[in-house]
Short mmCIF file of C-alpha atoms and ligand atoms in Angstrom, two decimals:
data_model
loop_
_atom_site.label_atom_id
_atom_site.label_comp_id
_atom_site.label_asym_id
_atom_site.label_seq_id
_atom_site.Cartn_x
_atom_site.Cartn_y
_atom_site.Cartn_z
CA MET A 2 14.91 12.21 10.89
CA ILE A 3 16.64 9.21 9.22
CA ILE A 4 14.54 7.75 6.51
CA GLU A 5 14.62 4.23 5.65
CA PRO A 6 12.40 2.06 3.48
CA LYS A 7 9.39 0.39 5.30
CA ILE A 8 8.00 -2.18 3.01
CA LYS A 9 4.81 -3.84 3.63
CA GLY A 10 3.81 -6.62 0.91
CA PHE A 11 3.94 -4.50 -2.41
CA LEU A 12 3.96 -1.21 -0.68
CA CYS A 13 6.67 0.90 0.64
CA THR A 14 5.20 3.18 3.24
CA THR A 15 8.24 5.82 3.31
CA ALA A 16 9.85 7.64 0.68
CA HIS A 17 13.15 9.62 0.64
CA PRO A 18 13.12 13.48 -0.14
CA THR A 19 16.99 13.89 -1.14
CA GLY A 20 16.81 10.50 -3.05
CA CYS A 21 13.41 11.40 -4.93
CA ALA A 22 15.16 14.76 -5.79
CA LEU A 23 18.28 13.20 -6.94
CA ASP A 24 16.12 10.73 -9.35
CA VAL A 25 14.15 13.69 -10.79
CA ALA A 26 17.65 15.43 -11.41
CA GLN A 27 19.24 12.61 -13.05
CA GLN A 28 16.25 12.28 -15.39
CA ILE A 29 16.69 16.07 -16.36
CA GLN A 30 20.49 15.63 -17.07
CA GLN A 31 19.55 12.45 -19.00
CA VAL A 32 17.05 14.14 -21.49
CA ARG A 33 19.38 17.25 -21.79
CA SER A 34 22.15 15.05 -22.77
CA GLY A 35 20.02 14.01 -25.91
CA GLY A 36 19.96 17.60 -27.18
CA PRO A 37 16.69 19.91 -27.63
CA ILE A 38 13.71 17.91 -28.91
CA GLU A 39 12.46 19.97 -32.05
CA LYS A 40 8.75 20.44 -32.60
CA THR A 41 7.68 19.63 -29.05
CA PRO A 42 4.48 21.89 -28.50
CA LYS A 43 5.33 24.88 -25.94
CA ARG A 44 2.50 24.55 -23.69
CA ILE A 45 1.59 21.15 -22.25
CA LEU A 46 -0.93 19.98 -19.62
CA ILE A 47 -0.18 16.56 -17.98
CA ILE A 48 -2.61 15.02 -15.80
CA GLY A 49 -0.99 12.39 -13.52
CA ALA A 50 2.42 14.28 -13.62
CA SER A 51 4.13 13.09 -10.51
CA GLY A 52 5.18 9.57 -11.15
CA GLY A 53 6.11 6.93 -14.08
CA TYR A 54 5.27 8.07 -17.19
CA GLY A 55 3.48 11.25 -16.47
CA LEU A 56 6.47 12.64 -14.58
CA ALA A 57 8.84 11.12 -17.40
CA THR A 58 6.50 13.33 -19.72
CA ARG A 59 6.72 16.27 -17.97
CA ILE A 60 10.58 16.07 -18.02
CA VAL A 61 11.16 15.22 -21.46
CA GLY A 62 8.79 17.86 -22.59
CA ALA A 63 10.06 20.55 -20.42
CA PHE A 64 13.80 19.88 -20.30
CA GLY A 65 14.14 18.57 -23.88
CA GLY A 66 11.53 20.34 -25.65
CA GLY A 67 11.62 23.63 -23.46
CA ALA A 68 7.65 23.43 -23.06
CA GLU A 69 5.78 25.25 -20.33
CA THR A 70 3.76 22.71 -18.28
CA LEU A 71 0.96 22.56 -16.05
CA GLY A 72 1.14 19.39 -13.70
CA VAL A 73 -2.03 17.53 -11.97
CA PHE A 74 -1.45 14.86 -9.36
CA PHE A 75 -2.80 13.50 -6.29
CA GLU A 76 0.03 13.14 -3.64
CA ARG A 77 0.40 13.28 0.04
CA PRO A 78 2.38 16.00 1.76
CA ALA A 79 4.38 14.98 4.83
CA LEU A 80 2.36 15.13 7.99
CA LYS A 81 3.15 14.35 11.74
CA GLY A 82 6.54 12.65 11.10
CA ARG A 83 5.28 10.63 8.27
CA THR A 84 7.13 11.20 5.12
CA ALA A 85 5.17 12.49 1.99
CA SER A 86 4.51 10.33 -0.90
CA PRO A 87 7.12 9.90 -3.23
CA GLY A 88 5.15 11.64 -6.12
CA TRP A 89 5.02 14.81 -3.87
CA TYR A 90 8.89 14.94 -3.43
CA LYS A 91 9.52 14.28 -7.09
CA ALA A 92 6.94 16.88 -8.21
CA ALA A 93 8.44 19.51 -5.73
CA ALA A 94 11.82 18.58 -7.28
CA PHE A 95 10.56 19.03 -10.81
CA ALA A 96 9.09 22.37 -9.84
CA GLU A 97 12.21 23.65 -8.21
CA ALA A 98 14.50 22.69 -11.07
CA ALA A 99 12.10 24.22 -13.66
CA GLY A 100 12.22 27.43 -11.28
CA LYS A 101 15.97 27.44 -11.59
CA ALA A 102 16.07 26.77 -15.37
CA GLY A 103 13.46 29.89 -16.00
CA LEU A 104 10.93 27.29 -17.29
CA TYR A 105 7.14 28.09 -16.57
CA ALA A 106 5.36 25.32 -14.44
CA LYS A 107 2.32 25.19 -12.25
CA ASP A 108 1.11 22.66 -10.02
CA PHE A 109 -2.24 21.30 -8.79
CA ASN A 110 -2.75 18.68 -6.12
CA GLY A 111 -6.06 16.99 -5.98
CA ASP A 112 -8.49 14.80 -7.60
CA ALA A 113 -8.60 14.88 -11.48
CA PHE A 114 -11.78 13.60 -11.67
CA SER A 115 -13.46 16.51 -9.74
CA GLN A 116 -15.01 19.32 -11.65
CA ASP A 117 -13.26 21.54 -9.11
CA MET A 118 -10.01 20.55 -10.50
CA LYS A 119 -11.11 20.92 -14.14
CA THR A 120 -12.43 24.35 -13.49
CA ALA A 121 -9.11 25.51 -11.93
CA VAL A 122 -6.88 24.07 -14.56
CA ILE A 123 -9.18 25.59 -17.35
CA GLU A 124 -8.93 28.98 -15.58
CA THR A 125 -5.21 28.82 -15.48
CA ILE A 126 -4.64 27.83 -18.97
CA ARG A 127 -7.12 30.84 -19.78
CA ALA A 128 -5.38 33.30 -17.64
CA ASP A 129 -1.53 32.39 -18.39
CA TRP A 130 -1.82 30.50 -21.96
CA GLY A 131 -4.91 31.44 -23.69
CA LYS A 132 -4.57 28.12 -25.32
CA VAL A 133 -3.13 24.58 -24.48
CA ASP A 134 -1.19 22.51 -27.46
CA MET A 135 -1.00 19.30 -26.02
CA VAL A 136 -2.90 17.29 -22.83
CA VAL A 137 -1.19 14.07 -21.84
CA TYR A 138 -3.76 11.91 -19.73
CA SER A 139 -1.50 9.48 -17.62
CA LEU A 140 -3.56 8.87 -14.45
CA ALA A 141 -3.41 5.56 -12.97
CA ALA A 142 -5.78 5.86 -10.22
CA PRO A 143 -7.43 3.02 -7.97
CA ALA A 144 -10.77 4.71 -7.47
CA ARG A 145 -13.12 7.56 -9.04
CA THR A 146 -15.68 9.49 -7.26
CA LEU A 147 -18.40 10.51 -9.49
CA ALA A 148 -20.32 13.83 -9.66
CA SER A 149 -23.29 11.82 -7.69
CA GLY A 150 -20.74 11.33 -4.67
CA GLU A 151 -20.64 7.63 -5.35
CA THR A 152 -17.06 6.28 -5.41
CA VAL A 153 -16.38 3.53 -7.82
CA ARG A 154 -13.21 1.06 -7.26
CA SER A 155 -11.25 -0.40 -10.09
CA VAL A 156 -10.07 -4.27 -9.57
CA LEU A 157 -7.33 -6.11 -11.06
CA LYS A 158 -8.85 -9.55 -11.81
CA PRO A 159 -9.36 -11.95 -14.64
CA ILE A 160 -12.40 -12.23 -16.67
CA GLY A 161 -14.47 -15.40 -17.30
CA GLU A 162 -11.84 -17.68 -15.64
CA PRO A 163 -9.99 -17.77 -12.38
CA PHE A 164 -6.49 -16.83 -12.66
CA SER A 165 -3.60 -18.54 -11.03
CA GLY A 166 0.08 -17.51 -10.78
CA ALA A 167 3.03 -16.54 -8.61
CA THR A 168 4.21 -13.69 -6.93
CA ILE A 169 7.75 -12.98 -5.33
CA ASP A 170 7.79 -11.89 -1.68
CA PHE A 171 9.94 -8.61 -2.00
CA LYS A 172 11.83 -9.30 1.47
CA THR A 173 12.12 -13.05 1.79
CA GLN A 174 12.18 -13.61 -2.02
CA GLU A 175 9.76 -16.70 -1.53
CA LEU A 176 7.46 -17.45 -4.38
CA ARG A 177 3.78 -17.30 -3.30
CA SER A 178 0.93 -18.67 -5.26
CA LEU A 179 -1.83 -16.30 -6.59
CA ALA A 180 -5.28 -17.23 -7.00
CA LEU A 181 -7.93 -14.86 -8.29
CA GLU A 182 -11.60 -15.40 -8.93
CA PRO A 183 -13.11 -13.83 -12.34
CA ALA A 184 -14.50 -10.39 -11.76
CA SER A 185 -17.99 -9.57 -11.40
CA GLU A 186 -19.81 -7.45 -14.17
CA GLU A 187 -20.25 -4.59 -11.82
CA GLU A 188 -16.47 -4.90 -11.12
CA ILE A 189 -15.65 -4.95 -14.80
CA ALA A 190 -17.97 -1.87 -15.27
CA ALA A 191 -16.33 0.06 -12.37
CA THR A 192 -12.69 -0.65 -13.55
CA VAL A 193 -13.70 0.83 -17.17
CA LYS A 194 -15.34 3.95 -15.09
CA VAL A 195 -12.05 4.42 -13.07
CA MET A 196 -9.21 3.62 -15.85
CA GLY A 197 -11.27 3.74 -19.28
CA GLY A 198 -11.61 6.68 -21.33
CA GLU A 199 -14.51 8.68 -20.12
CA ASP A 200 -12.83 11.25 -17.73
CA TRP A 201 -10.14 11.84 -20.56
CA GLU A 202 -13.19 12.55 -22.77
CA ASP A 203 -14.65 14.86 -20.37
CA TRP A 204 -11.42 16.71 -19.89
CA ILE A 205 -11.22 17.28 -23.59
CA GLU A 206 -14.76 18.18 -23.85
CA GLN A 207 -14.44 20.78 -21.24
CA LEU A 208 -11.26 22.30 -22.47
CA SER A 209 -13.22 22.47 -25.87
CA ALA A 210 -16.08 24.23 -24.60
CA ALA A 211 -14.07 26.77 -22.82
CA ASP A 212 -12.37 27.32 -26.26
CA VAL A 213 -8.97 26.89 -24.76
CA LEU A 214 -7.58 24.17 -27.48
CA ALA A 215 -4.86 25.29 -29.87
CA ASP A 216 -4.91 24.54 -33.51
CA ASP A 217 -3.26 21.30 -34.34
CA PHE A 218 -3.89 20.23 -30.60
CA LEU A 219 -2.67 16.94 -29.63
CA THR A 220 -3.83 14.62 -26.81
CA THR A 221 -2.34 11.36 -25.84
CA ASN A 222 -3.07 8.37 -23.50
CA TYR A 223 -0.77 5.67 -22.36
CA THR A 224 -1.94 2.11 -22.72
CA TYR A 225 -0.34 -1.26 -22.19
CA LEU A 226 -0.95 -4.82 -24.06
CA GLY A 227 2.02 -6.69 -22.85
CA SER A 228 2.91 -10.19 -23.40
CA GLU A 229 0.79 -13.43 -23.78
CA VAL A 230 1.90 -14.65 -20.28
CA THR A 231 0.27 -11.75 -18.50
CA TRP A 232 -2.75 -11.51 -20.77
CA PRO A 233 -4.73 -13.36 -18.57
CA ILE A 234 -4.41 -11.04 -15.90
CA TYR A 235 -3.78 -7.83 -17.95
CA TYR A 236 -4.89 -7.30 -21.38
CA HIS A 237 -7.72 -9.99 -20.93
CA GLY A 238 -8.88 -8.90 -17.55
CA THR A 239 -10.64 -5.98 -16.14
CA ILE A 240 -7.82 -3.43 -16.68
CA GLY A 241 -7.67 -4.71 -20.32
CA ARG A 242 -11.37 -3.74 -20.56
CA ALA A 243 -10.48 -0.42 -19.22
CA LYS A 244 -7.63 0.06 -21.89
CA GLU A 245 -9.95 -1.14 -24.81
CA ASP A 246 -12.26 1.80 -23.72
CA LEU A 247 -9.37 4.07 -24.41
CA ASP A 248 -9.30 3.10 -28.12
CA ARG A 249 -13.11 4.03 -28.09
CA ALA A 250 -12.55 7.39 -26.54
CA ALA A 251 -9.67 8.07 -28.76
CA GLY A 252 -12.01 7.42 -31.67
CA ALA A 253 -14.69 9.72 -30.11
CA ILE A 254 -12.21 12.66 -29.40
CA ASN A 255 -10.84 12.21 -32.86
CA GLU A 256 -14.33 12.69 -34.18
CA GLN A 257 -14.73 15.85 -31.96
CA LEU A 258 -11.45 17.45 -32.78
CA LYS A 259 -12.21 16.96 -36.69
CA ARG A 260 -14.15 20.30 -36.42
CA GLN A 261 -11.01 22.15 -35.23
CA GLY A 262 -8.26 20.20 -36.25
CA GLY A 263 -5.97 17.92 -33.93
CA ARG A 264 -5.41 14.64 -32.87
CA ALA A 265 -5.91 11.96 -30.09
CA ASP A 266 -3.54 9.32 -29.75
CA VAL A 267 -3.41 6.06 -27.72
CA ILE A 268 0.25 4.99 -27.15
CA VAL A 269 1.17 1.57 -26.25
CA MET A 270 4.24 1.83 -23.83
CA LYS A 271 6.47 -1.17 -22.32
CA GLY A 272 5.76 -2.75 -18.96
CA LEU A 273 7.95 -1.05 -16.37
CA LEU A 274 7.74 -0.77 -12.39
CA THR A 275 5.94 2.31 -11.36
CA GLN A 276 3.77 3.00 -8.40
CA ALA A 277 0.69 1.67 -10.27
CA ALA A 278 2.37 -1.30 -11.87
CA SER A 279 3.65 -2.68 -8.53
CA ALA A 280 -0.10 -3.54 -7.46
CA ILE A 281 -0.53 -5.77 -10.49
CA PRO A 282 -0.66 -9.51 -9.48
CA GLY A 283 2.24 -11.51 -10.77
CA MET A 284 4.01 -8.52 -12.40
CA SER A 285 7.14 -8.99 -10.32
CA VAL A 286 7.73 -12.30 -12.03
CA TYR A 287 7.21 -11.02 -15.46
CA LEU A 288 9.23 -7.74 -15.14
CA SER A 289 12.12 -9.71 -13.50
CA LEU A 290 12.24 -11.88 -16.54
CA LEU A 291 11.93 -9.07 -18.77
CA PHE A 292 14.55 -6.99 -17.30
CA LYS A 293 16.91 -10.06 -17.37
CA ALA A 294 16.30 -10.40 -21.31
CA MET A 295 16.21 -6.88 -22.29
CA LYS A 296 19.16 -6.05 -20.35
CA ALA A 297 21.09 -8.75 -22.00
CA ALA A 298 19.76 -7.50 -25.40
CA GLY A 299 20.84 -4.07 -24.55
CA THR A 300 17.35 -2.77 -25.09
CA HIS A 301 16.17 -2.09 -21.30
CA GLU A 302 14.39 1.23 -20.95
CA GLY A 303 12.75 3.03 -18.31
CA CYS A 304 9.76 5.58 -18.44
CA LEU A 305 12.38 8.57 -19.22
CA GLU A 306 13.93 6.55 -22.08
CA GLN A 307 10.75 5.41 -23.55
CA VAL A 308 9.09 9.03 -23.38
CA ASP A 309 12.32 10.33 -24.59
CA ARG A 310 12.30 8.02 -27.93
CA LEU A 311 8.43 8.75 -27.97
CA PHE A 312 9.17 12.29 -28.38
CA ARG A 313 12.50 12.22 -30.67
CA THR A 314 11.20 9.48 -32.95
CA GLN A 315 7.31 9.17 -33.15
CA LEU A 316 4.99 11.95 -31.87
CA PHE A 317 5.94 14.91 -34.02
CA ASN A 318 7.53 13.36 -37.02
CA GLY A 319 4.11 12.37 -39.05
CA ASN A 320 5.42 8.85 -39.68
CA GLN A 321 4.58 7.06 -36.75
CA ARG A 322 4.86 3.31 -36.03
CA ARG A 323 0.90 2.39 -35.60
CA ASP A 324 -0.78 -0.83 -35.20
CA GLU A 325 -4.00 -1.85 -37.23
CA ALA A 326 -6.08 -0.22 -34.38
CA GLY A 327 -4.30 3.05 -34.99
CA ARG A 328 -2.06 3.15 -31.66
CA ILE A 329 1.40 4.34 -31.77
CA ARG A 330 3.71 1.52 -30.61
CA MET A 331 6.36 1.88 -28.02
CA ASP A 332 6.33 -1.53 -26.80
CA ASP A 333 8.44 -2.91 -29.97
CA TRP A 334 11.36 -3.84 -28.10
CA GLU A 335 9.51 -5.78 -25.24
CA LEU A 336 7.56 -7.62 -27.73
CA ALA A 337 10.68 -8.70 -29.93
CA ALA A 338 10.50 -12.33 -30.81
CA ASP A 339 13.64 -13.02 -29.01
CA ILE A 340 12.70 -11.23 -25.77
CA GLN A 341 9.28 -12.85 -25.56
CA GLU A 342 10.87 -16.53 -26.47
CA TYR A 343 13.24 -16.01 -23.22
CA VAL A 344 10.38 -14.86 -21.25
CA LYS A 345 7.78 -17.66 -22.35
CA THR A 346 10.62 -20.35 -22.03
CA HIS A 347 11.26 -19.36 -18.48
CA TRP A 348 7.81 -18.55 -17.55
CA GLY A 349 6.89 -21.40 -14.79
CA LYS A 350 10.35 -22.46 -14.36
CA ILE A 351 11.38 -19.48 -11.85
CA THR A 352 12.05 -20.73 -8.26
CA PRO A 353 13.37 -18.67 -5.18
CA GLU A 354 16.93 -20.46 -5.87
CA ASN A 355 17.20 -19.29 -9.50
CA LEU A 356 15.67 -16.03 -9.14
CA ASN A 357 18.60 -14.16 -9.93
CA GLN A 358 19.87 -16.67 -12.79
CA LEU A 359 16.88 -17.16 -14.99
CA ALA A 360 15.35 -13.59 -14.06
CA ASP A 361 16.69 -10.53 -12.74
CA PHE A 362 14.69 -9.67 -9.32
CA THR A 363 17.71 -7.75 -8.03
CA ALA A 364 16.86 -5.25 -10.77
CA TYR A 365 13.10 -5.38 -9.83
CA GLN A 366 13.89 -4.81 -6.13
CA GLN A 367 16.25 -1.79 -7.10
CA ALA A 368 13.67 -0.44 -9.08
CA PHE A 369 10.88 -0.60 -6.41
CA LEU A 370 13.40 1.19 -3.90
CA ASN A 371 14.47 3.78 -6.57
CA LEU A 372 10.63 4.42 -6.89
CA HIS A 373 10.57 5.70 -3.27
CA GLY A 374 13.98 7.68 -3.54
CA PHE A 375 16.00 4.74 -1.93
CA ALA A 376 19.09 2.73 -3.12
CA ILE A 377 20.07 5.88 -5.40
CA GLU A 378 23.76 6.21 -5.76
CA GLY A 379 25.05 9.44 -4.35
CA VAL A 380 22.60 9.74 -1.59
CA ASP A 381 23.91 9.51 2.14
CA TYR A 382 21.07 7.43 3.66
CA ALA A 383 22.58 7.90 7.06
CA ALA A 384 22.09 11.58 7.14
CA GLU A 385 19.18 13.41 8.80
CA GLU A 386 16.38 14.22 6.57
CA ASP A 387 13.45 16.84 6.83
CA PRO A 388 10.60 15.18 5.59
CA GLU A 389 8.58 18.33 5.14
CA VAL A 390 9.38 19.75 1.49
CA GLY A 391 7.13 22.59 0.64
CA MET A 392 5.64 23.01 -3.00
CA ALA A 393 3.73 26.13 -4.42
CA LEU A 394 0.38 24.94 -5.55
CA VAL A 395 -2.28 26.72 -7.69
CA PHE A 396 -4.92 24.23 -6.33
CA GLY A 397 -4.74 21.83 -3.23
P1 NAD B 409 2.03 5.85 -11.62
O1 NAD B 409 1.40 5.18 -10.52
O2 NAD B 409 3.41 6.17 -11.60
O3 NAD B 409 1.56 7.48 -11.79
C1 NAD B 409 0.15 7.75 -11.77
C2 NAD B 409 -0.04 9.31 -11.69
O4 NAD B 409 -1.52 9.67 -11.45
C3 NAD B 409 0.50 9.72 -10.44
O5 NAD B 409 0.97 11.55 -10.64
C4 NAD B 409 -0.52 10.07 -9.62
O6 NAD B 409 -0.50 10.96 -8.62
C5 NAD B 409 -1.74 10.36 -10.54
N1 NAD B 409 -3.09 10.25 -9.79
C6 NAD B 409 -3.66 9.07 -9.40
N2 NAD B 409 -4.96 9.24 -9.16
C7 NAD B 409 -5.26 10.45 -9.23
C8 NAD B 409 -6.58 11.41 -9.41
N3 NAD B 409 -7.53 10.82 -8.56
N4 NAD B 409 -6.32 12.51 -9.38
C9 NAD B 409 -5.03 13.42 -9.84
N5 NAD B 409 -3.93 12.49 -10.01
C10 NAD B 409 -3.92 11.01 -9.69
O7 NAD B 409 1.45 5.27 -13.15
P2 NAD B 409 2.06 5.05 -14.28
O8 NAD B 409 2.42 3.37 -14.29
O9 NAD B 409 2.86 5.96 -14.90
O10 NAD B 409 0.75 4.94 -15.26
C11 NAD B 409 0.41 6.06 -16.25
C12 NAD B 409 -0.32 5.57 -17.48
O11 NAD B 409 0.66 4.76 -17.92
C13 NAD B 409 -1.54 4.61 -16.86
O12 NAD B 409 -2.70 4.74 -18.00
C14 NAD B 409 -0.70 3.33 -17.20
O13 NAD B 409 -1.98 2.19 -17.35
C15 NAD B 409 -0.19 3.41 -18.37
N6 NAD B 409 1.02 2.59 -18.55
C16 NAD B 409 1.83 1.97 -17.62
C17 NAD B 409 2.71 1.00 -17.55
C18 NAD B 409 3.68 0.31 -16.81
O14 NAD B 409 4.15 -0.50 -16.85
N7 NAD B 409 3.85 1.07 -15.56
C19 NAD B 409 2.88 0.45 -19.19
C20 NAD B 409 2.25 1.15 -20.27
C21 NAD B 409 1.27 1.89 -19.86
#
């Protein structure tokens, strides 16, 4: 079939297998061009390994650091003429490239919150590695099914006061106003349950109880603080509460790791368009302004560049750039005074007419299409594609 983007609101319901595979190949090429990354742990488990920051971490760890990797993700294979999710195609492309390079890589497709998934991963670590050196928790999930069978959902809402802002219609480029009522206490608690640190702690506790954590074990979790202009909907909203809970969880894990050595780090990454970020209300305006300012300053980075810089300059050199809460900061270029000055000055002045003068909505659109394997240079989009791409799975 010929596969084209089908866009509804902030969702694209199709993905392009060849485009996704080329995207992964380009990321691999990019990290390789920087040369080997010294001191990379050799056995890495990535939870949330098929998109955005998790996929970038897997690529950097494996193709930059030579690490063996286990990848956990929740993706949809192609079914009855429907394409697979982009993460499926990207995970399959990673697996193929790792196989060709002789790098050990095993994949688990299913719910990372579930006991069955944790048991399957622990069994594989025990059988294949004995111990794991690093666990990267990079999950961005809309919902979590608890052990009781109850499903709780995260919401993206302000806390305390209503939020009003604007979003850009992807197709028409019209600006639509947004109004969101504050979250209820139940919604706040549910968001913390899904996106907070509880499940991260559970993974580490279970790995520790199974005695599969290596000495000097490292675990990381990515967070976002962002700009003052997005605080009402992000950092001071429901998702911000969940992110605050990561700081608590890191403290608890560090306490637990004292007995055996190792550390847990929360790492503040920059704002980027990923599957998860595309759902955040108003993010299209912020990211379009940010792209404009950072590209002009020559400091624009994607997930791969962020994680590459994290691995090469921060994680393993013992001299990290940390804030007062102990988090490692990779959002330094996003929060640079001149960049934020630009965003604040033009925030509120965006109109459909000046979208590509004051901001860079074209770059946002490009990033959105790229996420799904579209608009990637070198791909013949008029060619027939087989949407069914296979992948060997340990679980799922
Ligand atoms: P993403 O949507 O690109 O990737 C999410 C990953 O989680 C995918 O691999 C997906 O398959 C997996 N996943 C979702 N639900 C799952 C489940 N139940 N079981 C197993 N796997 C599941 O997201 P992202 O933007 O890369 O976010 C990853 C982390 O980085 C999040 O904690 C996010 O808050 C953080 N972060 C993102 C940004 C940003 O701007 N995108 C900035 C800073 C920090």
